[in-house]
Tab-separated table of C-alpha atoms (C1' of nucleotides) in Angstrom:
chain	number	residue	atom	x	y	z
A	48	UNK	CA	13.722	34.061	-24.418
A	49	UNK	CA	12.605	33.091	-21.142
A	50	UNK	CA	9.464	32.137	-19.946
A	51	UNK	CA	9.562	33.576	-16.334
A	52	UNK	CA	7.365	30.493	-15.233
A	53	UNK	CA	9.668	29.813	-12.341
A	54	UNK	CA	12.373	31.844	-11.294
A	55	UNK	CA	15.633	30.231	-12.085
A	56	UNK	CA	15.218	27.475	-14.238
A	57	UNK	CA	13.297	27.065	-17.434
A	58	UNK	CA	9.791	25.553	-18.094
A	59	UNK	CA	10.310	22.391	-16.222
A	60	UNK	CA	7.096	21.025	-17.533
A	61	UNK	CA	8.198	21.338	-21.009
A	62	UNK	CA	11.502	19.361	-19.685
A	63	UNK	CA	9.779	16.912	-18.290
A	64	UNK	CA	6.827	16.348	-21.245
A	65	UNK	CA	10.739	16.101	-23.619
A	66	UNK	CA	11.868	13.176	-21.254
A	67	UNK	CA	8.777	11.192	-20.679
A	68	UNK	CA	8.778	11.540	-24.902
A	69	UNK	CA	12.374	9.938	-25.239
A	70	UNK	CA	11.671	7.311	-22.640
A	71	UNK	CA	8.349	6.136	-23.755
A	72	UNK	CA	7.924	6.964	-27.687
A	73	UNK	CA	4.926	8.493	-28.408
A	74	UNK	CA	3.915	8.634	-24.065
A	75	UNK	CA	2.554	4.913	-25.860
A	76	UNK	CA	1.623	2.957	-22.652
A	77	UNK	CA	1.195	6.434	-20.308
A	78	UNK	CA	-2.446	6.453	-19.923
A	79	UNK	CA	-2.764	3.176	-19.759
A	80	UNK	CA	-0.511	3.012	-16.463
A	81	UNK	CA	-1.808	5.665	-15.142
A	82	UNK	CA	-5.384	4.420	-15.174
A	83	UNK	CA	-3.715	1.057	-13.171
A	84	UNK	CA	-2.558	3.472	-10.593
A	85	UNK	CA	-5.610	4.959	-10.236
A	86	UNK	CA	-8.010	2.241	-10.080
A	87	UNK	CA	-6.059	0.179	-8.126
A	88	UNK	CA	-5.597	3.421	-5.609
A	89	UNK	CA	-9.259	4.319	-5.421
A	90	UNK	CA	-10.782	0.553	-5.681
A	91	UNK	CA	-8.658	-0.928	-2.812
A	92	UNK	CA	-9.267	2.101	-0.705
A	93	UNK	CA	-13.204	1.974	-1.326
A	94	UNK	CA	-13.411	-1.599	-1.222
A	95	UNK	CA	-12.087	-1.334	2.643
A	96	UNK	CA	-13.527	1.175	4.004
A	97	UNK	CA	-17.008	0.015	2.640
A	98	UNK	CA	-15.903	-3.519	4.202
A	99	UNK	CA	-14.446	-2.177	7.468
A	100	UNK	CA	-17.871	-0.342	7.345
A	101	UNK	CA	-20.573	-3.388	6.951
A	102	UNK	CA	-18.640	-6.282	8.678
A	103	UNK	CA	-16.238	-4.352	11.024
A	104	UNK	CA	-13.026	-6.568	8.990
A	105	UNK	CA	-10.398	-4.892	7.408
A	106	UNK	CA	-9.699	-6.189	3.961
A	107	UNK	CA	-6.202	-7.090	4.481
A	108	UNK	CA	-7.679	-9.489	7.356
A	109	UNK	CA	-10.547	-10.732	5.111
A	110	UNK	CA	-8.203	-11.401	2.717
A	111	UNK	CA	-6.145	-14.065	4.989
A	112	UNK	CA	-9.422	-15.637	5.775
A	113	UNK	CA	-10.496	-16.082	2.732
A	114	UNK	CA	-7.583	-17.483	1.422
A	115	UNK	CA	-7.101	-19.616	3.926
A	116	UNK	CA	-11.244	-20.403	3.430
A	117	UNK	CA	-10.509	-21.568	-0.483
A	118	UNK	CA	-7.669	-23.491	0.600
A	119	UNK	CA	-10.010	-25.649	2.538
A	120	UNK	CA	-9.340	-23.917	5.437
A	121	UNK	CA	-5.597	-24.315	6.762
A	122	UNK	CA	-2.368	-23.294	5.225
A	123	UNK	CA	1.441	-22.879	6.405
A	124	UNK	CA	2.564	-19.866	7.396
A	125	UNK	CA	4.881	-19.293	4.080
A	126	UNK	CA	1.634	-20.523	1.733
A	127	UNK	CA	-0.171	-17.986	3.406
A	128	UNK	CA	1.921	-15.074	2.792
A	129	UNK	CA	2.991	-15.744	-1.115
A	130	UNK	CA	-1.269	-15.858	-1.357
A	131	UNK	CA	-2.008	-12.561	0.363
A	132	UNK	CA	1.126	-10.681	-0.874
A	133	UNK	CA	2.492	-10.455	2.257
A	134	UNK	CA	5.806	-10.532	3.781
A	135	UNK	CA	6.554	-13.276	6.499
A	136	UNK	CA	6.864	-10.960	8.840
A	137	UNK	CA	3.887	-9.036	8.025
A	138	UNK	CA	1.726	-11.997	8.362
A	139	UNK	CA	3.450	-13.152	11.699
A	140	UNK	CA	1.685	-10.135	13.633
A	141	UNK	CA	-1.625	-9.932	11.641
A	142	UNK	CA	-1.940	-13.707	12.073
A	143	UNK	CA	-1.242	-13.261	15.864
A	144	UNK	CA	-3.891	-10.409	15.852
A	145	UNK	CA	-6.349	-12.817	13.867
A	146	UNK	CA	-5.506	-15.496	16.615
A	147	UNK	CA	-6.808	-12.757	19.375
A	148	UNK	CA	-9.545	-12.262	17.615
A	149	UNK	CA	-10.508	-15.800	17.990
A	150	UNK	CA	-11.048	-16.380	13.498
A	151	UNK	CA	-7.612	-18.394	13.337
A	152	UNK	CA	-5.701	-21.519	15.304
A	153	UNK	CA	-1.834	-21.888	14.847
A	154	UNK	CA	-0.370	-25.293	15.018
A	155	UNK	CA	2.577	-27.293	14.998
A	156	UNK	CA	3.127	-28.813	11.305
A	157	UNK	CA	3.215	-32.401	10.935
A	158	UNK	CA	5.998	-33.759	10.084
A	159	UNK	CA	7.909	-30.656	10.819
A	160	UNK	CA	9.094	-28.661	13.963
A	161	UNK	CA	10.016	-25.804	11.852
A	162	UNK	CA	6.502	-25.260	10.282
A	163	UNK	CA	3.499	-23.235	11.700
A	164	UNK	CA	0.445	-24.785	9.803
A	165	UNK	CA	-2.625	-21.874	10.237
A	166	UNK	CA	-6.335	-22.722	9.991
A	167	UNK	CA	-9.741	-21.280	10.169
A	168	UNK	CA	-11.725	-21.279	13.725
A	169	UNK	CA	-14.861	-22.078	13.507
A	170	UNK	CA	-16.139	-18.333	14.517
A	171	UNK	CA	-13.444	-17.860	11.363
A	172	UNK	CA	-15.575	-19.842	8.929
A	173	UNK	CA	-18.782	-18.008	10.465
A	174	UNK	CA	-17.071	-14.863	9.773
A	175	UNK	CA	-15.327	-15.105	6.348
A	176	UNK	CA	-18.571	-17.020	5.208
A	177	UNK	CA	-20.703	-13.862	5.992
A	178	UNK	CA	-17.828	-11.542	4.780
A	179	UNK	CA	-17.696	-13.332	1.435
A	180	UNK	CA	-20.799	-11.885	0.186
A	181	UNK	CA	-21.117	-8.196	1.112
A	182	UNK	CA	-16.868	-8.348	-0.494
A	183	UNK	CA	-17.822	-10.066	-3.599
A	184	UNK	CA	-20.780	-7.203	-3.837
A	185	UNK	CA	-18.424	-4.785	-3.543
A	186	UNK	CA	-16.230	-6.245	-6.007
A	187	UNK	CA	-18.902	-6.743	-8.437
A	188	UNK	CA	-20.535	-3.518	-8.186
A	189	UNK	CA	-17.500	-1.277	-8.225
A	190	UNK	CA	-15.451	-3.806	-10.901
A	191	UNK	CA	-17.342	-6.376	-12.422
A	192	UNK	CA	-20.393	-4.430	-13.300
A	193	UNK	CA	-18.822	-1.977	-15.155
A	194	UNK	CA	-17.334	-3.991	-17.572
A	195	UNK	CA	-18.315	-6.205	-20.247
A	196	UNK	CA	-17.486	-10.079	-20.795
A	197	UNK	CA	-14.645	-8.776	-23.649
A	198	UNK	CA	-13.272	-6.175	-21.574
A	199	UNK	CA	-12.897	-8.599	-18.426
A	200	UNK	CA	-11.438	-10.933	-20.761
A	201	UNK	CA	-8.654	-8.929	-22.140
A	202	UNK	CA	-8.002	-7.081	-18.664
A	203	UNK	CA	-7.309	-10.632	-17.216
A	204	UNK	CA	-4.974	-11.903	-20.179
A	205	UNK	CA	-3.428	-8.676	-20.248
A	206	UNK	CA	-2.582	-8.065	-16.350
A	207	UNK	CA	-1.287	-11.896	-16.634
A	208	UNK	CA	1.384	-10.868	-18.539
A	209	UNK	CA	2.624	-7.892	-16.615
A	210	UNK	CA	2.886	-9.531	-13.236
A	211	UNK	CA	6.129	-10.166	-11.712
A	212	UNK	CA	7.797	-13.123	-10.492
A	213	UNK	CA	9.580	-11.751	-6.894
A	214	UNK	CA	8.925	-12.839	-3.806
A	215	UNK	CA	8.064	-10.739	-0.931
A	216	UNK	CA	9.328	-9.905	2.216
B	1460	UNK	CA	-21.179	-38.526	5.014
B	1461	UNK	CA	-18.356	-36.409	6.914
B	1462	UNK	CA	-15.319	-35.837	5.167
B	1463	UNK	CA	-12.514	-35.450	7.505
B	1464	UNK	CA	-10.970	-32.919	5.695
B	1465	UNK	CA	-11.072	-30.326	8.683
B	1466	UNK	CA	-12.011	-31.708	11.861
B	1467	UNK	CA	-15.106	-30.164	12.972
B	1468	UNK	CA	-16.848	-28.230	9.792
B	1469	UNK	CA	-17.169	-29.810	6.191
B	1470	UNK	CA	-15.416	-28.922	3.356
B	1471	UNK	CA	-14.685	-25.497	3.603
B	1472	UNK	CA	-12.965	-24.596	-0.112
B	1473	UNK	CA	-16.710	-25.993	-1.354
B	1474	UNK	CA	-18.903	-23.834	1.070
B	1475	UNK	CA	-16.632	-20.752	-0.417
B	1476	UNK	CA	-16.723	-21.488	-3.828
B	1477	UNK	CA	-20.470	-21.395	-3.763
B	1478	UNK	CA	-20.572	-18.334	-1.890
B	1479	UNK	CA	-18.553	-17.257	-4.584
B	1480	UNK	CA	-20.563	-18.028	-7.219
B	1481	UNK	CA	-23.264	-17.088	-5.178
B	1482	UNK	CA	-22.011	-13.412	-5.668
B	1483	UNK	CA	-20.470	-13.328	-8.879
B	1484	UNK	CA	-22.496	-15.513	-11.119
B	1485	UNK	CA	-20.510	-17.774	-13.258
B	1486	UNK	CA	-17.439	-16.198	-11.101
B	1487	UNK	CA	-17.471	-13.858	-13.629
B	1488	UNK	CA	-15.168	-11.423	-13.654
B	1489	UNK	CA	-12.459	-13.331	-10.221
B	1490	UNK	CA	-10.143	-13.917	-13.179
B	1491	UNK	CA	-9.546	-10.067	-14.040
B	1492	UNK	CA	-9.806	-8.774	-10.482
B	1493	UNK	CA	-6.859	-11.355	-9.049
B	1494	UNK	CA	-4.871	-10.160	-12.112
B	1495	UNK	CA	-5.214	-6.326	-11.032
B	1496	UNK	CA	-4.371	-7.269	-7.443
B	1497	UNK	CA	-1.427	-9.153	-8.475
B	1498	UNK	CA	-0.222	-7.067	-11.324
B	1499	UNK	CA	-0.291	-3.829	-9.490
B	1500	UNK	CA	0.979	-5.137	-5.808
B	1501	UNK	CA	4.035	-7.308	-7.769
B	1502	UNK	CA	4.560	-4.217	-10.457
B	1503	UNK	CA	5.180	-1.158	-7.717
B	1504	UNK	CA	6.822	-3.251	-6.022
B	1505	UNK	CA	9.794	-4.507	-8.281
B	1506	UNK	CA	9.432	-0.615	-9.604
B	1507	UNK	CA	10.288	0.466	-6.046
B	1508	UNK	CA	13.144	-1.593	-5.182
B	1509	UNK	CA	14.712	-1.150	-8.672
B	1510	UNK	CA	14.285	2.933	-8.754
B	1511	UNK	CA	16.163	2.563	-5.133
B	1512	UNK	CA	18.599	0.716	-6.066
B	1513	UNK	CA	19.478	2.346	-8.825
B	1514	UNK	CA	18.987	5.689	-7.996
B	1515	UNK	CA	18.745	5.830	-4.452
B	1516	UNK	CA	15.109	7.387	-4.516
B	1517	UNK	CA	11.824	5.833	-3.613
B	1518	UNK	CA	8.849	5.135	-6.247
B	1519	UNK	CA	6.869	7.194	-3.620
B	1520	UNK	CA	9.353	10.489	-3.255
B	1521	UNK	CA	9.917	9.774	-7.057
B	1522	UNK	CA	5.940	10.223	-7.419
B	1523	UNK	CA	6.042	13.592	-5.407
B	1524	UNK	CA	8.437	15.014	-7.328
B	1525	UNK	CA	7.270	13.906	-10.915
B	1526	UNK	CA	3.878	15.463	-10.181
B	1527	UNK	CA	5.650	18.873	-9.380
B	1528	UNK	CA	7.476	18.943	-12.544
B	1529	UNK	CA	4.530	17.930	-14.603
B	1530	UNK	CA	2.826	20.473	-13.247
B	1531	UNK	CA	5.794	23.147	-13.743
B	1532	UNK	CA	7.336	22.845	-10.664
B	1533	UNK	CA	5.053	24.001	-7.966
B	1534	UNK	CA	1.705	23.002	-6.386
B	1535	UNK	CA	-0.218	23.639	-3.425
B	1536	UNK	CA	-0.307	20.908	-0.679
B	1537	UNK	CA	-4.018	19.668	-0.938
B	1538	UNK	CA	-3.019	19.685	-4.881
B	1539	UNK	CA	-0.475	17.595	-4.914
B	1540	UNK	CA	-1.932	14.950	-2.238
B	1541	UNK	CA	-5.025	14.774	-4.903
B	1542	UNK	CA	-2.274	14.123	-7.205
B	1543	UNK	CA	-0.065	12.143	-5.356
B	1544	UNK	CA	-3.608	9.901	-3.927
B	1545	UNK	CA	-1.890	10.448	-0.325
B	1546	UNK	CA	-3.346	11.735	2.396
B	1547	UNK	CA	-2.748	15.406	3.315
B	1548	UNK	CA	-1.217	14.480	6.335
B	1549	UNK	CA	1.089	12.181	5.131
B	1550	UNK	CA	1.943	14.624	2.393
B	1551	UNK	CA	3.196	16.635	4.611
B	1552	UNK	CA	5.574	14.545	5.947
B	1553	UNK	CA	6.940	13.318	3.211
B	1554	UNK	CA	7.352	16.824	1.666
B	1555	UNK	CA	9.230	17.532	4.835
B	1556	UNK	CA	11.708	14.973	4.353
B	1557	UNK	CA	12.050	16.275	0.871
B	1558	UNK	CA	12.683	19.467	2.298
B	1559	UNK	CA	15.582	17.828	4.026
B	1560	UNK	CA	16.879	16.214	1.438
B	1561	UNK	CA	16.782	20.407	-0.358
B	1562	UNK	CA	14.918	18.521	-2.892
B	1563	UNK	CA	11.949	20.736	-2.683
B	1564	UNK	CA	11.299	24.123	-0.807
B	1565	UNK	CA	7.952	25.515	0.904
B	1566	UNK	CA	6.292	28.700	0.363
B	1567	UNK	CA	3.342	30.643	1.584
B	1568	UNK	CA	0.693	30.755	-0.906
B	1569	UNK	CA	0.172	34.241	-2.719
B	1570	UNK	CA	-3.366	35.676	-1.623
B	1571	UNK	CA	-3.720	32.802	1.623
B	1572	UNK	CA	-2.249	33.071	4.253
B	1573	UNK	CA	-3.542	29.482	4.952
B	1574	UNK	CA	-2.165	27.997	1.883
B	1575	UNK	CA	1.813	26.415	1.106
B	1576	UNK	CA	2.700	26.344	-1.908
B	1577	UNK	CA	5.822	23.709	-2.702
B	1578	UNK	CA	8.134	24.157	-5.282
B	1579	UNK	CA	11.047	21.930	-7.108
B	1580	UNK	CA	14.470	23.792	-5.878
B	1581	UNK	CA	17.504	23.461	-8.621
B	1582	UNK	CA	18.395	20.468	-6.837
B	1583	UNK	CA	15.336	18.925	-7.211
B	1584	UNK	CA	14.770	19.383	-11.388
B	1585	UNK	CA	18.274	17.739	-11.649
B	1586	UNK	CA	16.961	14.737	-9.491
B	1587	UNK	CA	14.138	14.344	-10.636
B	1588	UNK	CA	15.855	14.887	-14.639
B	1589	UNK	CA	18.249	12.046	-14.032
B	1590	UNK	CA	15.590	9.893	-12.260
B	1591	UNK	CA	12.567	9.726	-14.701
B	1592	UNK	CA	14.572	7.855	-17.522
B	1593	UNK	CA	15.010	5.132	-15.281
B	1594	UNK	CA	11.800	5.214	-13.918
B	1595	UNK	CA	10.174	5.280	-17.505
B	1596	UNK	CA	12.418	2.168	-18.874
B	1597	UNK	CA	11.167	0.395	-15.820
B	1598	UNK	CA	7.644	1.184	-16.900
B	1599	UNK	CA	8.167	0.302	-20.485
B	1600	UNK	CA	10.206	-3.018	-19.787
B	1601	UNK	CA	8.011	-4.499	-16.855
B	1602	UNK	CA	4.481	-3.355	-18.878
B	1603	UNK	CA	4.016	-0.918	-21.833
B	1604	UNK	CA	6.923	-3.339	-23.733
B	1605	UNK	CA	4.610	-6.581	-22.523
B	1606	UNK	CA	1.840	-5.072	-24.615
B	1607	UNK	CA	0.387	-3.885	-28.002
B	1608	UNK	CA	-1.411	-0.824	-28.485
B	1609	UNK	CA	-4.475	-2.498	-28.562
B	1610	UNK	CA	-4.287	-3.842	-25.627
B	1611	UNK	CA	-2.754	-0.908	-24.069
B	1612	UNK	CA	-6.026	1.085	-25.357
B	1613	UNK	CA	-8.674	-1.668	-23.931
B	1614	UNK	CA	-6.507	-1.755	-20.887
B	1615	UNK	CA	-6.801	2.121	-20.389
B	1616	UNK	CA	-10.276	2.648	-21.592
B	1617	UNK	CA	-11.875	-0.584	-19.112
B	1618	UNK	CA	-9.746	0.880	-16.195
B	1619	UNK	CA	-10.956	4.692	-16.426
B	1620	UNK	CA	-14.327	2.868	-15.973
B	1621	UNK	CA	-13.750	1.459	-12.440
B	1622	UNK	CA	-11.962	4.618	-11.132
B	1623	UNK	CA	-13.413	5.157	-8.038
B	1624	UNK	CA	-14.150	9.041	-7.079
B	1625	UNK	CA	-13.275	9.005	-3.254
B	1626	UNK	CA	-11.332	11.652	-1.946
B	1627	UNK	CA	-7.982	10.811	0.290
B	1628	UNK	CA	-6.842	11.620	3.759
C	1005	DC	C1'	-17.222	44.827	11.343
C	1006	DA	C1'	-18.117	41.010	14.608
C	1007	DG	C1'	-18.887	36.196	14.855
C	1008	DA	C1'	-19.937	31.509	12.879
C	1009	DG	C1'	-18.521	28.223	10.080
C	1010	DG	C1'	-15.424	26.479	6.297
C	1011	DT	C1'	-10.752	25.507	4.416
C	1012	DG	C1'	-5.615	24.442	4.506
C	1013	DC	C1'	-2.294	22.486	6.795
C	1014	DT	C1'	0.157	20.325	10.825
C	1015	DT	C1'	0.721	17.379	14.874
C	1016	DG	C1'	-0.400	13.679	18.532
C	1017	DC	C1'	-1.311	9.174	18.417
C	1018	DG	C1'	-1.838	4.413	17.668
C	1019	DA	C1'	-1.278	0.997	14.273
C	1020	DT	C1'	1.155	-1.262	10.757
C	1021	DT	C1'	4.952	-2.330	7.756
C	1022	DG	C1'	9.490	-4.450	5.970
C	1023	DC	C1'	14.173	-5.363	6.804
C	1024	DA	C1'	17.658	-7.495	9.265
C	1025	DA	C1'	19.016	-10.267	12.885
C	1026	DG	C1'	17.898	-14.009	15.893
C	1027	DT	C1'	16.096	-18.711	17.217
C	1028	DA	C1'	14.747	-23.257	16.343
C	1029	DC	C1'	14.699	-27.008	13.475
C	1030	DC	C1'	15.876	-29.887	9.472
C	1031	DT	C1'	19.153	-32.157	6.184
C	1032	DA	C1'	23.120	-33.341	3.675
C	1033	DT	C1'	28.056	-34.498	4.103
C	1034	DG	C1'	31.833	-36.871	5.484
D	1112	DC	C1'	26.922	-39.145	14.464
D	1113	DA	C1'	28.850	-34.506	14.424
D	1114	DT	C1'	28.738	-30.398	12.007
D	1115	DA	C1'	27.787	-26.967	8.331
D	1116	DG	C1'	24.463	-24.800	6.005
D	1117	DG	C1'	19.584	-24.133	4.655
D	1118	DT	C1'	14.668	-23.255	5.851
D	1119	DA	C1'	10.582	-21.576	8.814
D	1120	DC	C1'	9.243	-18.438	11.587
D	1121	DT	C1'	9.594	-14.569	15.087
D	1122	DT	C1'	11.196	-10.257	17.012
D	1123	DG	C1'	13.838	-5.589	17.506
D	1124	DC	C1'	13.799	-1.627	15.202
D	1125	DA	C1'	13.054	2.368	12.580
D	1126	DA	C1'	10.038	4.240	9.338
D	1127	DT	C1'	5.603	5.364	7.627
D	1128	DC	C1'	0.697	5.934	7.428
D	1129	DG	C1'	-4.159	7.733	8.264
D	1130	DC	C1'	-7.348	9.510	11.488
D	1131	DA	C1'	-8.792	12.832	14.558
D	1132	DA	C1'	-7.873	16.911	16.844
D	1133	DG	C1'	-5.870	21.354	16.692
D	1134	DC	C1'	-4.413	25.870	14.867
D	1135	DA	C1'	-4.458	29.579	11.699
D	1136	DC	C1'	-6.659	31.927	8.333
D	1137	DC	C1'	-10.463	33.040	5.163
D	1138	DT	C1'	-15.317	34.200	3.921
D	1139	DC	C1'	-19.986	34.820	4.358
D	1140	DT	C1'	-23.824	36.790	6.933
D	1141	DG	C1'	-26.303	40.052	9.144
DNA sequence: CAGAGGTGCTTGCGATTGCAAGTACCTATG
DNA sequence: CATAGGTACTTGCAATCGCAAGCACCTCTG
């Protein structure tokens, strides 16, 4: 028999349901990874606009400062990016755009011509120190709120064990 | 007492880590939130390179094309982008490189002559047939295999809570 | 059935990204 | 001390993205 769902070939979504089955037995895991997706998706995407909205900082930017901030405020250039996730490159140009800005100071490492040591301004402290707040509220609002001590507990033990060692960029 | 550690301010890991606490009491809750960022930004991304190099498609073309299938091989545009969490503009790009690549086709949509409906071609069921296995081992090795099914439950259940509902594009 | 406003999609634009190649510097070897 | 190879960072490039504006079509109202 066939199904006339789509012209030429079968019912694809019956095809597809069969491989996702042989692949992942019983779909055990599916929903689980697709609720990472999601969240992830639709909490970073909040989280900056509402940011970008209340201190006029992206969160990709905040982010830099406030690692640099908990790092007691200077970092080389290769610290910096295995913190924020970011390739070399990619922090390169949003360092340099930080820089303009006037929230970050590049040096020359001590102790080593190669190295590019980065470190907070002081309009950078000013500015990650009243960014830290309205983030974290964000954060706790959208996240932490929501969950309870034994939920927070096993998300954090779980996600440990699922991240992965590579570097980037 | 100054403490030299950067010239002009004080101690600027300390000021943060109160602000922190300041905002999340008991910094309840940093521990599960660094593991999502982590997890997810280290997880798509050896996902991505590994579906490329092994079957020469992106995770995000990959994404495009699963969602068709599931869905029996044809959605409208503003559809899929929901499904896809892009943006409608950048769906329609990427569907246009698809196009391209005759891995999908373009319609008009039956009863609007606004609408586009986009389809899986022949070409595209095979590719997307040969391509989910070794998505879905990826999946299983890098997370569902990391876990038990109770933590795969919790996992899912906490991370439907912090969903956001925000619309894309 | 005309016109106002809404919806679906595309395009102009500016911004951002990662990769690969390039430059500068450091270090180990003989 | 010369040189080979590694490391730190930057830059050329091509690709991609989202926003805002634009176009086409639909629908509701009077």
């Amino acid at each position: 028999m066939d199904m006339h769902e789509n012209s030429p070939h079968g019912d694809v979504a019956a095809l597809f349901g069969r491989l996702v089955r042989e692949s992942l037995p019983g779909r055990r895991g599916e929903g689980a990874w697709r609720a990472l997706l999601q969240a992830q998706a639709t909490l970073m995407r909040q989280l900056d606009t509402d940011l970008r909205d209340n201190t006029g900082l992206r969160l990709a930017d905040f982010d830099v400062l406030a690692q640099l901030a908990e790092a007691g405020g200077r970092l080389r250039m290769t610290d910096l990016a295995a913190r924020t996730l970011l390739s070399r490159s990619g922090l390169t140009r949003r360092v340099a755009r930080l820089v303009d800005e006037g929230l970050v100071r590049r040096a020359n490492a001590p102790g080593d011509g190669r190295g590019v040591v980065v470190a907070l301004t002081d309009a950078g402290v000013a500015r990650v120190t009243e960014t830290v707040p309205v983030h974290l509220q964000g954060v706790s609002k959208l996240f932490v709120e929501r969950l309870d001590d034994q939920e927070l507990a096993l998300l954090e033990s779980a996600l440990r064990k699922v991240i992965v060692d590579c570097t980037f960029g």
